C-alpha atoms as one frame of an Amber mdcrd trajectory, in Angstrom:
protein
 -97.341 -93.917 -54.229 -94.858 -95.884 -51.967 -91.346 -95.454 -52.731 -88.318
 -97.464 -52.172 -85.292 -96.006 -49.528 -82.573 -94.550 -51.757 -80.330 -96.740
 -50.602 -81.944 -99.730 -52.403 -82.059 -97.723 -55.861 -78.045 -97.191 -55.256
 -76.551 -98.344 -58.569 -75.458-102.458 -57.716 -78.182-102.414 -55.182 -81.444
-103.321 -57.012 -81.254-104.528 -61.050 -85.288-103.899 -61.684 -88.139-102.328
 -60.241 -91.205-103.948 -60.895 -94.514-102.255 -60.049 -97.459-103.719 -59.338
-101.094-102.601 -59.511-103.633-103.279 -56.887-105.505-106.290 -56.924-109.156
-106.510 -58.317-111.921-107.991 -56.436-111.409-111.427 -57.928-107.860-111.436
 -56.798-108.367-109.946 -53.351-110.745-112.306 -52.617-108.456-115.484 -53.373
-105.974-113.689 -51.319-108.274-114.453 -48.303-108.945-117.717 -49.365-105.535
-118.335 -49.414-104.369-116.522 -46.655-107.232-118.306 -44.393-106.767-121.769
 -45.291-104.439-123.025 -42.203-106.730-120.618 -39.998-109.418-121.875 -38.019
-112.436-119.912 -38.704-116.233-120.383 -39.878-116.564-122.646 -42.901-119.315
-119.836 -44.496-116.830-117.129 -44.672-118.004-114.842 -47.610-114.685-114.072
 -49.185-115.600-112.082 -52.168-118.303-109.627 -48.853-114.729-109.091 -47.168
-112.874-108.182 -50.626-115.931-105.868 -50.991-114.858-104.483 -47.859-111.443
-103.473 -48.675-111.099-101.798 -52.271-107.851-100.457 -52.052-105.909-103.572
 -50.190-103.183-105.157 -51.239
């Protein structure tokens, strides 16, 4: 798993840590949508084929 530098965990630095889990394929694939909306690309994209494509992306 990632970690954060040291330095951030310093007491005063950071009050939380929050930890997320990665997205499912429902979520990845409005992440594209959402990410390619001010993009100029093909308007029969298969989102959900790309989120297929990349299991363990955040």
């Amino acid at each position: 798993p990632d970690t954060l530098d040291p330095a951030l965990l310093r007491p005063g630095r950071l009050d939380r840590k929050v930890e997320f889990g990665l997205p499912d394929l429902e979520s990845r694939t409005q992440i594209f949508k959402i990410h390619t909306r001010t993009v100029n690309c093909e308007r029969d994209i298969r989102f959900e084929i790309l989120a297929r494509l990349c299991p363990n992306s955040t």
